[in-house]
Every structure is written in C-alpha cells, then in structure tokens.
Tab-separated table of C-alpha atoms in Angstrom:
chain	number	residue	atom	x	y	z
A	641	UNK	CA	-30.833	2.085	19.503
A	642	UNK	CA	-27.476	3.496	18.430
A	643	UNK	CA	-26.030	6.492	20.347
A	644	UNK	CA	-26.686	9.088	17.659
A	645	UNK	CA	-30.363	8.083	17.292
A	646	UNK	CA	-30.831	8.092	21.052
A	647	UNK	CA	-29.482	11.639	21.300
A	648	UNK	CA	-31.857	12.873	18.564
A	649	UNK	CA	-34.856	11.240	20.278
A	650	UNK	CA	-33.971	12.763	23.669
A	651	UNK	CA	-33.481	16.253	22.273
A	652	UNK	CA	-36.757	16.054	20.313
A	653	UNK	CA	-38.661	14.772	23.354
A	654	UNK	CA	-37.210	17.500	25.551
A	655	UNK	CA	-38.133	20.213	23.064
A	656	UNK	CA	-41.744	19.001	22.904
A	657	UNK	CA	-41.945	18.795	26.685
A	658	UNK	CA	-40.570	22.307	27.060
A	659	UNK	CA	-43.052	23.700	24.568
A	660	UNK	CA	-45.946	22.050	26.373
A	661	UNK	CA	-44.745	23.313	29.712
A	662	UNK	CA	-44.680	26.904	28.555
A	663	UNK	CA	-47.932	26.690	26.614
A	664	UNK	CA	-50.073	24.986	29.226
A	665	UNK	CA	-48.639	26.270	32.510
A	666	UNK	CA	-48.585	29.798	33.811
A	667	UNK	CA	-45.113	29.737	35.218
A	668	UNK	CA	-41.757	27.910	34.994
A	669	UNK	CA	-42.178	26.405	38.473
A	670	UNK	CA	-44.889	24.085	37.111
A	671	UNK	CA	-42.335	22.586	34.746
A	672	UNK	CA	-39.503	22.386	37.280
A	673	UNK	CA	-40.406	18.934	38.731
A	674	UNK	CA	-39.691	17.348	35.343
A	675	UNK	CA	-36.117	18.614	35.158
A	676	UNK	CA	-34.367	15.921	37.284
A	677	UNK	CA	-35.640	13.043	35.149
A	678	UNK	CA	-34.725	14.831	31.920
A	679	UNK	CA	-31.230	15.616	33.198
A	680	UNK	CA	-30.843	12.016	34.314
A	681	UNK	CA	-31.793	10.820	30.825
A	682	UNK	CA	-29.249	13.158	29.236
A	683	UNK	CA	-26.612	11.958	31.689
A	684	UNK	CA	-27.226	8.327	30.853
A	685	UNK	CA	-26.765	9.133	27.147
A	686	UNK	CA	-23.151	10.112	27.854
A	687	UNK	CA	-23.187	13.299	25.843
A	688	UNK	CA	-19.489	13.756	26.223
A	689	UNK	CA	-17.304	14.484	23.189
A	690	UNK	CA	-14.840	11.647	23.704
A	691	UNK	CA	-17.435	9.076	24.749
A	692	UNK	CA	-19.357	9.030	21.502
A	693	UNK	CA	-16.420	7.865	19.407
A	694	UNK	CA	-15.887	4.916	21.755
A	695	UNK	CA	-19.430	3.658	21.195
A	696	UNK	CA	-18.873	2.700	17.531
A	697	UNK	CA	-19.948	-0.925	17.139
A	698	UNK	CA	-17.254	-3.427	16.218
A	699	UNK	CA	-17.090	-4.395	12.521
A	700	UNK	CA	-19.098	-1.319	11.496
A	701	UNK	CA	-17.617	0.407	8.459
A	702	UNK	CA	-15.663	3.499	9.483
A	703	UNK	CA	-15.132	6.693	7.549
A	704	UNK	CA	-12.484	6.685	4.842
A	705	UNK	CA	-8.992	6.544	6.301
A	706	UNK	CA	-6.874	9.685	5.994
A	707	UNK	CA	-3.141	9.726	6.533
A	708	UNK	CA	-3.746	12.632	8.927
A	709	UNK	CA	-5.296	10.047	11.275
A	710	UNK	CA	-2.248	7.811	11.564
A	711	UNK	CA	0.839	9.463	10.073
A	712	UNK	CA	3.326	10.928	12.578
A	713	UNK	CA	6.009	12.783	10.584
A	714	UNK	CA	7.201	14.797	13.580
A	715	UNK	CA	8.533	11.589	15.136
A	716	UNK	CA	11.340	11.512	12.551
A	717	UNK	CA	12.335	15.136	12.020
A	718	UNK	CA	15.838	14.043	11.019
A	719	UNK	CA	14.459	12.183	7.988
A	720	UNK	CA	12.554	13.209	4.897
A	721	UNK	CA	8.960	12.253	5.711
A	722	UNK	CA	6.855	14.145	3.136
A	723	UNK	CA	7.004	14.738	-0.588
A	724	UNK	CA	6.616	18.172	-2.216
A	725	UNK	CA	3.006	17.159	-3.009
A	726	UNK	CA	2.433	16.288	0.673
A	727	UNK	CA	2.359	12.487	0.391
A	728	UNK	CA	3.800	10.511	3.329
A	729	UNK	CA	7.228	8.896	3.122
A	730	UNK	CA	6.969	5.909	5.431
A	731	UNK	CA	9.647	5.076	8.018
A	732	UNK	CA	9.399	3.011	11.188
A	733	UNK	CA	8.086	5.325	13.903
A	734	UNK	CA	6.107	7.578	11.544
A	735	UNK	CA	2.848	5.658	11.824
A	736	UNK	CA	0.418	4.666	14.547
A	737	UNK	CA	0.318	0.883	14.156
A	738	UNK	CA	-2.369	0.419	16.838
A	739	UNK	CA	-4.717	2.888	15.146
A	740	UNK	CA	-4.227	1.267	11.748
A	741	UNK	CA	-4.755	-2.282	13.011
A	742	UNK	CA	-7.965	-1.248	14.762
A	743	UNK	CA	-9.188	0.515	11.636
A	744	UNK	CA	-8.596	-2.518	9.426
A	745	UNK	CA	-10.132	-4.858	12.000
A	746	UNK	CA	-13.322	-2.839	11.628
A	747	UNK	CA	-12.820	-2.503	7.861
A	748	UNK	CA	-11.406	-5.862	6.682
A	749	UNK	CA	-9.498	-5.904	3.415
A	750	UNK	CA	-7.975	-8.532	1.147
A	751	UNK	CA	-4.471	-7.866	-0.149
A	752	UNK	CA	-2.988	-9.455	-3.258
A	753	UNK	CA	0.729	-10.104	-3.750
A	754	UNK	CA	1.979	-10.873	-7.245
A	755	UNK	CA	5.394	-12.361	-7.948
A	756	UNK	CA	7.102	-13.858	-11.004
A	757	UNK	CA	9.518	-16.772	-10.514
A	758	UNK	CA	10.828	-18.077	-13.823
A	759	UNK	CA	13.800	-20.251	-14.706
A	760	UNK	CA	16.564	-20.207	-12.118
A	761	UNK	CA	14.718	-17.590	-10.061
A	762	UNK	CA	12.055	-20.213	-9.360
A	763	UNK	CA	14.635	-22.705	-8.124
A	764	UNK	CA	16.640	-20.267	-6.046
A	765	UNK	CA	14.316	-17.644	-4.533
A	766	UNK	CA	10.612	-18.500	-4.557
A	767	UNK	CA	10.448	-20.742	-1.485
A	768	UNK	CA	12.189	-18.249	0.783
A	769	UNK	CA	10.156	-15.361	-0.599
A	770	UNK	CA	6.815	-17.088	0.024
A	771	UNK	CA	7.766	-18.526	3.420
A	772	UNK	CA	8.944	-15.136	4.665
A	773	UNK	CA	5.866	-13.430	3.192
A	774	UNK	CA	3.594	-15.843	5.013
A	775	UNK	CA	5.267	-14.815	8.256
A	776	UNK	CA	5.663	-11.062	7.742
A	777	UNK	CA	3.493	-9.759	4.872
A	778	UNK	CA	0.239	-8.243	6.171
A	779	UNK	CA	0.105	-10.359	9.347
A	780	UNK	CA	-3.439	-10.950	10.557
A	781	UNK	CA	-5.057	-10.046	7.237
A	782	UNK	CA	-6.368	-11.993	4.258
A	783	UNK	CA	-3.754	-12.395	1.528
A	784	UNK	CA	-3.855	-13.973	-1.925
A	785	UNK	CA	-0.498	-14.904	-3.463
A	786	UNK	CA	-0.564	-14.711	-7.263
A	787	UNK	CA	2.540	-16.676	-8.258
A	788	UNK	CA	3.640	-16.828	-11.886
A	789	UNK	CA	5.963	-19.717	-12.760
A	790	UNK	CA	7.112	-21.444	-15.926
A	791	UNK	CA	7.108	-24.909	-14.342
A	792	UNK	CA	4.184	-25.769	-12.062
A	793	UNK	CA	5.894	-28.924	-10.791
A	794	UNK	CA	8.593	-26.829	-9.117
A	795	UNK	CA	6.232	-24.869	-6.885
A	796	UNK	CA	7.559	-25.230	-3.320
A	797	UNK	CA	5.347	-26.832	-0.684
A	798	UNK	CA	4.568	-24.361	2.096
A	799	UNK	CA	1.998	-24.693	4.861
A	800	UNK	CA	0.316	-21.302	4.618
A	801	UNK	CA	-1.280	-19.592	7.598
A	802	UNK	CA	-4.921	-18.798	8.188
A	803	UNK	CA	-6.550	-16.648	5.489
A	804	UNK	CA	-3.609	-17.183	3.115
A	805	UNK	CA	-4.345	-18.451	-0.373
A	806	UNK	CA	-2.081	-19.465	-3.254
A	807	UNK	CA	-3.112	-18.898	-6.877
A	808	UNK	CA	-0.351	-20.152	-9.166
A	809	UNK	CA	-0.325	-19.448	-12.880
A	810	UNK	CA	1.942	-20.856	-15.580
A	811	UNK	CA	3.377	-18.268	-17.955
A	812	UNK	CA	5.834	-18.550	-20.804
A	813	UNK	CA	9.444	-17.733	-20.077
A	814	UNK	CA	11.001	-15.093	-22.313
A	815	UNK	CA	14.418	-15.686	-23.860
A	816	UNK	CA	16.046	-12.652	-22.202
A	817	UNK	CA	15.741	-11.582	-18.556
A	818	UNK	CA	15.080	-8.043	-19.785
A	819	UNK	CA	11.976	-9.289	-21.588
A	820	UNK	CA	10.857	-11.280	-18.538
A	821	UNK	CA	11.018	-8.042	-16.581
A	822	UNK	CA	9.230	-5.968	-19.207
A	823	UNK	CA	6.566	-8.430	-20.289
A	824	UNK	CA	5.330	-8.958	-16.729
A	825	UNK	CA	3.546	-5.629	-17.307
A	826	UNK	CA	1.443	-7.330	-19.991
A	827	UNK	CA	0.681	-10.336	-17.770
A	828	UNK	CA	-0.242	-8.096	-14.832
A	829	UNK	CA	-2.490	-5.998	-17.082
A	830	UNK	CA	-4.394	-9.094	-18.199
A	831	UNK	CA	-4.681	-10.583	-14.705
A	832	UNK	CA	-5.800	-7.345	-13.076
A	833	UNK	CA	-8.451	-6.845	-15.751
A	834	UNK	CA	-9.649	-10.449	-15.762
A	835	UNK	CA	-9.914	-11.307	-12.060
A	836	UNK	CA	-7.540	-9.676	-9.557
A	837	UNK	CA	-9.553	-6.448	-9.491
A	838	UNK	CA	-12.591	-8.435	-8.300
A	839	UNK	CA	-10.732	-10.408	-5.621
A	840	UNK	CA	-8.670	-7.886	-3.649
A	841	UNK	CA	-8.872	-4.381	-2.221
A	842	UNK	CA	-5.133	-3.686	-2.608
A	843	UNK	CA	-2.378	-5.370	-4.574
A	844	UNK	CA	1.415	-5.326	-4.396
A	845	UNK	CA	3.739	-6.398	-7.210
A	846	UNK	CA	7.179	-7.569	-6.077
A	847	UNK	CA	10.351	-9.181	-7.382
A	848	UNK	CA	11.048	-12.686	-6.142
A	849	UNK	CA	14.740	-12.251	-5.299
A	850	UNK	CA	13.968	-10.679	-1.920
A	851	UNK	CA	12.827	-11.868	1.489
A	852	UNK	CA	10.822	-10.351	4.321
A	853	UNK	CA	12.633	-9.670	7.590
A	854	UNK	CA	9.987	-7.938	9.759
A	855	UNK	CA	6.255	-7.118	9.669
A	856	UNK	CA	5.281	-5.447	6.401
A	857	UNK	CA	1.847	-4.300	7.430
A	858	UNK	CA	-1.231	-2.255	6.625
A	859	UNK	CA	0.701	0.990	7.046
A	860	UNK	CA	1.871	0.377	3.450
A	861	UNK	CA	-1.634	0.345	1.989
A	862	UNK	CA	-2.540	3.291	-0.192
A	863	UNK	CA	-4.132	4.302	-3.454
A	864	UNK	CA	-0.827	4.375	-5.385
A	865	UNK	CA	2.283	3.158	-3.552
A	866	UNK	CA	5.868	3.577	-4.763
A	867	UNK	CA	9.150	2.291	-3.369
A	868	UNK	CA	12.070	4.733	-3.084
A	869	UNK	CA	15.196	3.060	-4.445
A	870	UNK	CA	17.631	2.651	-1.568
A	871	UNK	CA	20.759	3.583	-3.519
A	872	UNK	CA	19.326	6.943	-4.642
A	873	UNK	CA	17.368	8.075	-1.586
A	874	UNK	CA	19.731	10.952	-0.783
A	875	UNK	CA	20.929	11.718	-4.311
A	876	UNK	CA	19.987	14.726	-6.480
A	877	UNK	CA	17.745	13.962	-9.436
A	878	UNK	CA	20.596	14.658	-11.819
A	879	UNK	CA	22.201	11.448	-10.488
A	880	UNK	CA	19.122	9.312	-11.133
A	881	UNK	CA	19.517	6.709	-13.871
A	882	UNK	CA	16.386	7.749	-15.757
A	883	UNK	CA	16.051	7.119	-19.468
A	884	UNK	CA	17.641	10.222	-21.028
A	885	UNK	CA	17.059	9.579	-24.731
A	886	UNK	CA	14.118	11.599	-26.078
A	887	UNK	CA	13.293	8.818	-28.554
A	888	UNK	CA	12.053	6.580	-25.715
A	889	UNK	CA	8.595	6.820	-24.140
A	890	UNK	CA	10.376	6.554	-20.775
A	891	UNK	CA	12.371	9.748	-21.391
A	892	UNK	CA	12.788	12.120	-18.456
A	893	UNK	CA	14.581	15.395	-19.048
A	894	UNK	CA	17.692	16.167	-17.001
A	895	UNK	CA	16.737	18.162	-13.910
A	896	UNK	CA	13.253	16.693	-13.702
A	897	UNK	CA	12.123	14.025	-11.262
A	898	UNK	CA	11.290	13.751	-7.575
A	899	UNK	CA	12.630	10.321	-6.548
A	900	UNK	CA	14.140	7.313	-8.224
A	901	UNK	CA	11.580	4.542	-7.808
A	902	UNK	CA	12.373	0.850	-7.565
A	903	UNK	CA	10.342	-1.463	-9.796
A	904	UNK	CA	10.932	-4.331	-7.345
A	905	UNK	CA	7.975	-3.051	-5.293
A	906	UNK	CA	4.878	-1.099	-6.271
A	907	UNK	CA	1.231	-1.330	-5.330
A	908	UNK	CA	-2.076	0.299	-4.575
A	909	UNK	CA	-5.715	-0.239	-5.401
A	910	UNK	CA	-6.329	-2.594	-8.349
A	911	UNK	CA	-7.621	0.232	-10.554
A	912	UNK	CA	-4.551	2.416	-9.960
A	913	UNK	CA	-2.097	-0.449	-10.387
A	914	UNK	CA	-3.895	-1.505	-13.573
A	915	UNK	CA	-3.475	1.989	-14.984
A	916	UNK	CA	0.225	1.917	-14.058
A	917	UNK	CA	1.069	-1.455	-15.637
A	918	UNK	CA	-1.065	-0.762	-18.702
A	919	UNK	CA	0.756	2.530	-19.260
A	920	UNK	CA	4.188	0.941	-18.768
A	921	UNK	CA	3.342	-1.864	-21.180
A	922	UNK	CA	2.145	0.621	-23.806
A	923	UNK	CA	5.413	2.553	-23.469
A	924	UNK	CA	7.485	-0.621	-23.759
A	925	UNK	CA	5.662	-1.715	-26.916
A	926	UNK	CA	5.959	1.739	-28.473
A	927	UNK	CA	9.703	1.650	-27.826
A	928	UNK	CA	9.922	-1.797	-29.438
A	929	UNK	CA	8.273	-0.411	-32.573
A	930	UNK	CA	10.924	2.308	-32.653
A	931	UNK	CA	13.784	-0.136	-32.014
A	932	UNK	CA	14.735	1.354	-28.678
A	933	UNK	CA	14.886	-0.216	-25.221
A	934	UNK	CA	14.849	1.939	-22.110
A	935	UNK	CA	18.025	1.835	-20.051
A	936	UNK	CA	16.398	0.074	-17.074
A	937	UNK	CA	13.577	-1.579	-19.002
A	938	UNK	CA	10.231	-1.607	-17.134
A	939	UNK	CA	11.730	0.374	-14.257
A	940	UNK	CA	12.455	3.294	-16.587
A	941	UNK	CA	8.830	3.314	-17.722
A	942	UNK	CA	7.631	3.034	-14.113
A	943	UNK	CA	9.675	6.113	-13.175
A	944	UNK	CA	8.154	8.037	-16.080
A	945	UNK	CA	4.680	7.018	-14.923
A	946	UNK	CA	5.315	8.158	-11.337
A	947	UNK	CA	6.680	11.467	-12.594
A	948	UNK	CA	3.352	12.123	-14.311
A	949	UNK	CA	1.106	10.392	-11.736
A	950	UNK	CA	2.382	11.195	-8.261
A	951	UNK	CA	2.280	8.335	-5.734
A	952	UNK	CA	-0.013	8.828	-2.750
A	953	UNK	CA	2.433	6.981	-0.472
A	954	UNK	CA	6.181	6.370	-0.736
A	955	UNK	CA	7.962	3.585	1.119
A	956	UNK	CA	11.369	4.441	2.537
A	957	UNK	CA	14.393	2.179	1.923
A	958	UNK	CA	13.475	0.256	5.099
A	959	UNK	CA	10.838	-1.430	2.950
A	960	UNK	CA	13.313	-2.658	0.323
A	961	UNK	CA	16.883	-2.568	1.558
A	962	UNK	CA	20.140	-3.638	-0.050
A	963	UNK	CA	22.678	-4.740	2.561
A	964	UNK	CA	25.437	-3.977	0.073
A	965	UNK	CA	24.882	-0.318	0.973
A	966	UNK	CA	25.638	-1.074	4.620
A	967	UNK	CA	24.728	-3.755	7.157
A	968	UNK	CA	23.718	-1.433	10.006
A	969	UNK	CA	20.332	-0.411	8.602
A	970	UNK	CA	17.616	-0.695	11.265
A	971	UNK	CA	13.953	-1.683	10.865
A	972	UNK	CA	14.409	-3.497	7.550
A	973	UNK	CA	11.133	-5.073	6.435
A	974	UNK	CA	12.193	-6.478	3.067
A	975	UNK	CA	15.720	-7.056	1.785
A	976	UNK	CA	17.340	-7.852	-1.527
A	977	UNK	CA	18.868	-11.293	-1.756
A	978	UNK	CA	22.616	-11.480	-2.197
A	979	UNK	CA	23.087	-12.899	-5.661
A	980	UNK	CA	25.386	-13.525	-8.569
A	981	UNK	CA	23.576	-12.347	-11.692
A	982	UNK	CA	25.715	-14.573	-13.882
A	983	UNK	CA	24.316	-17.536	-11.940
A	984	UNK	CA	20.610	-16.742	-12.332
A	985	UNK	CA	20.326	-14.797	-15.596
A	986	UNK	CA	20.504	-16.558	-18.926
A	987	UNK	CA	22.032	-13.497	-20.575
A	988	UNK	CA	23.937	-10.815	-18.693
C-alpha cells in the first residue's frame, strides 16, 4: 500500500472507531485503552512533512518540472539570470544538477540532436562534433543523432556509448552555403513532421563546426530553448545585426528586440521546434518570392521568431562560446571551431 493510501485508511479507521466509542460507551475512559495502539499506528505511518516526499517509488512519474524547483539565480547575482518575461538564463552555478538528474532518472526522456554536415564541413568537422557529443551531450541519457550528409560513404566511424543511436540521412547539397543554411529549415520541418516528433521528447538543432568541451546536460531541456549569441550578450539591441529592411519577413524595427540569438543552437519539444522551423522556412520562401534575402539568412528569421514567440529558456554564452572573444572564459560547454571560411565555403 502506498503512503498516501495508508494515511487515508488510518484516518478513516480512527474516525469510525472514535464514533463508535462515543456512541456505545458512556464516558471517554472506556475508549482510552485503544489510544496507544492507534497512536502507534500513526507513528509507524511517518506522518511527517519531509518524510512523505522521500517515499516516492523509484521510476514513478513525478509532477511536471518547474524551473522554480531547480533554478538558482541568486547564485550569480553579478550576471543577468532572468529575462524580462521571467525565463531563466542558464549559467554554470544557476542550476541544481543533482535535483535535475534525479528528476530525469525517475522521468526518463529521449533527446534528439540534429546536425548537417555537407561538403567540406563533413570532411573537416563531423567526426569531432559527434565524438565530443558522445562524451558530453546529455551524459547518462538516451540520445538519437540525426545526421544529414551529402555523401554517406564519408560518415566517420565512432563507437557510440550506451543508449546512443545514429540515424544518418542523405540530403542534397545546395550550391551556396547560404542556401544550405536556409534550406535546413525545410529538411527539419519534414523530418520533425514525419518521424522525429514520435521518437524523442526534446530535440536540439546544432551547427557542425563546433565541439563539446564539458557536460551539456538536462539543465538545457525546455519547451523552447534559445542560445544567446556570445558576441552580443552585453550589447544594446540597437547594436544587434537584425534584418532592418521592412521588405523582409525577418524585419525587426530599430529599438526592438530582447537578445540576439544564435542559430547555431536551438531546441525544445518537437512541437515547438517544428513550429519554429516551419515559420522560418515560410519567411525564407516569402523573401525569395520578393527577391530579398535576409542579412543573416535563417538566423535573421530565427531572431524574428523569438521576438514574437519568447523562449522559455535561454542558454548563456557558456553553452556556445567563441574563443576569439577571449580565451579565459570558464565553464565552456560547447565552442566554435577555429576556421577559415574561405577553406570550407564554396562561395564567400
């Protein structure tokens, strides 16, 4: 019998016994001999506030997780840890890792990670990205890697860990890198609709020219997750490189905007990510009809989406750092690869 049921039974039994005692005896003293056994029964039920929570059976589904349960913004008062709409901004030290790991042990999830590696990006970056992800991305949890390549024969051989699964997919390579970047929104829309939504609880979409440096764990899971762009974290919104031409669907008026978001990392539940990529793709195609291309391609459309649909969790620059800013950054989980764009892009 679980603790809550046992408590209800004891209270009900005691109430009946009390009623009988008063109805069929002339005085309280006739009922008194029963008190020690009743008290002993209550004692053994451990009706103590803190005890009950410890009796939850392992692997029993817990209540829905709230960031109030695990987020510790006061630990980093010197940093910006909340948005104006009260969503967490995640830094090392602002989350209770033990609490989160226990929660997800009792509430197992599967996390998807999508990545595109086409042309020279496949040759140069994919192996390191996947090997580092297998070590640091969601350690201890089930992960499916959805890897899009233009040449299946070049997939690197990696011995993946327990509960790690590779699902490669061959896609056509666009002529321009800008189109590779933009048209991934179409591919992601199709894949999320067709099968990803049925296979995972959360999904992240990442660029391949990065590598993991430290555990990138369940603290990053949320309904709609955005990555703050490291170069603009402390800049005013007037400095953000949004699309400023009203003719584009990605247009953001000067003075508007909360953060500049990096399209190298975004994620959330499959339904929320599907809505994001579908919206970005629609904006891109509308711009193509009007012979305009947003200044930063899919990233411009992603920033417009996040302006209108606020993220529920924002990852600080620790979760996508560029060492060109400075090399002393602590707690880096994911870092940009040092690269020569002329070497890897067909058109610059």
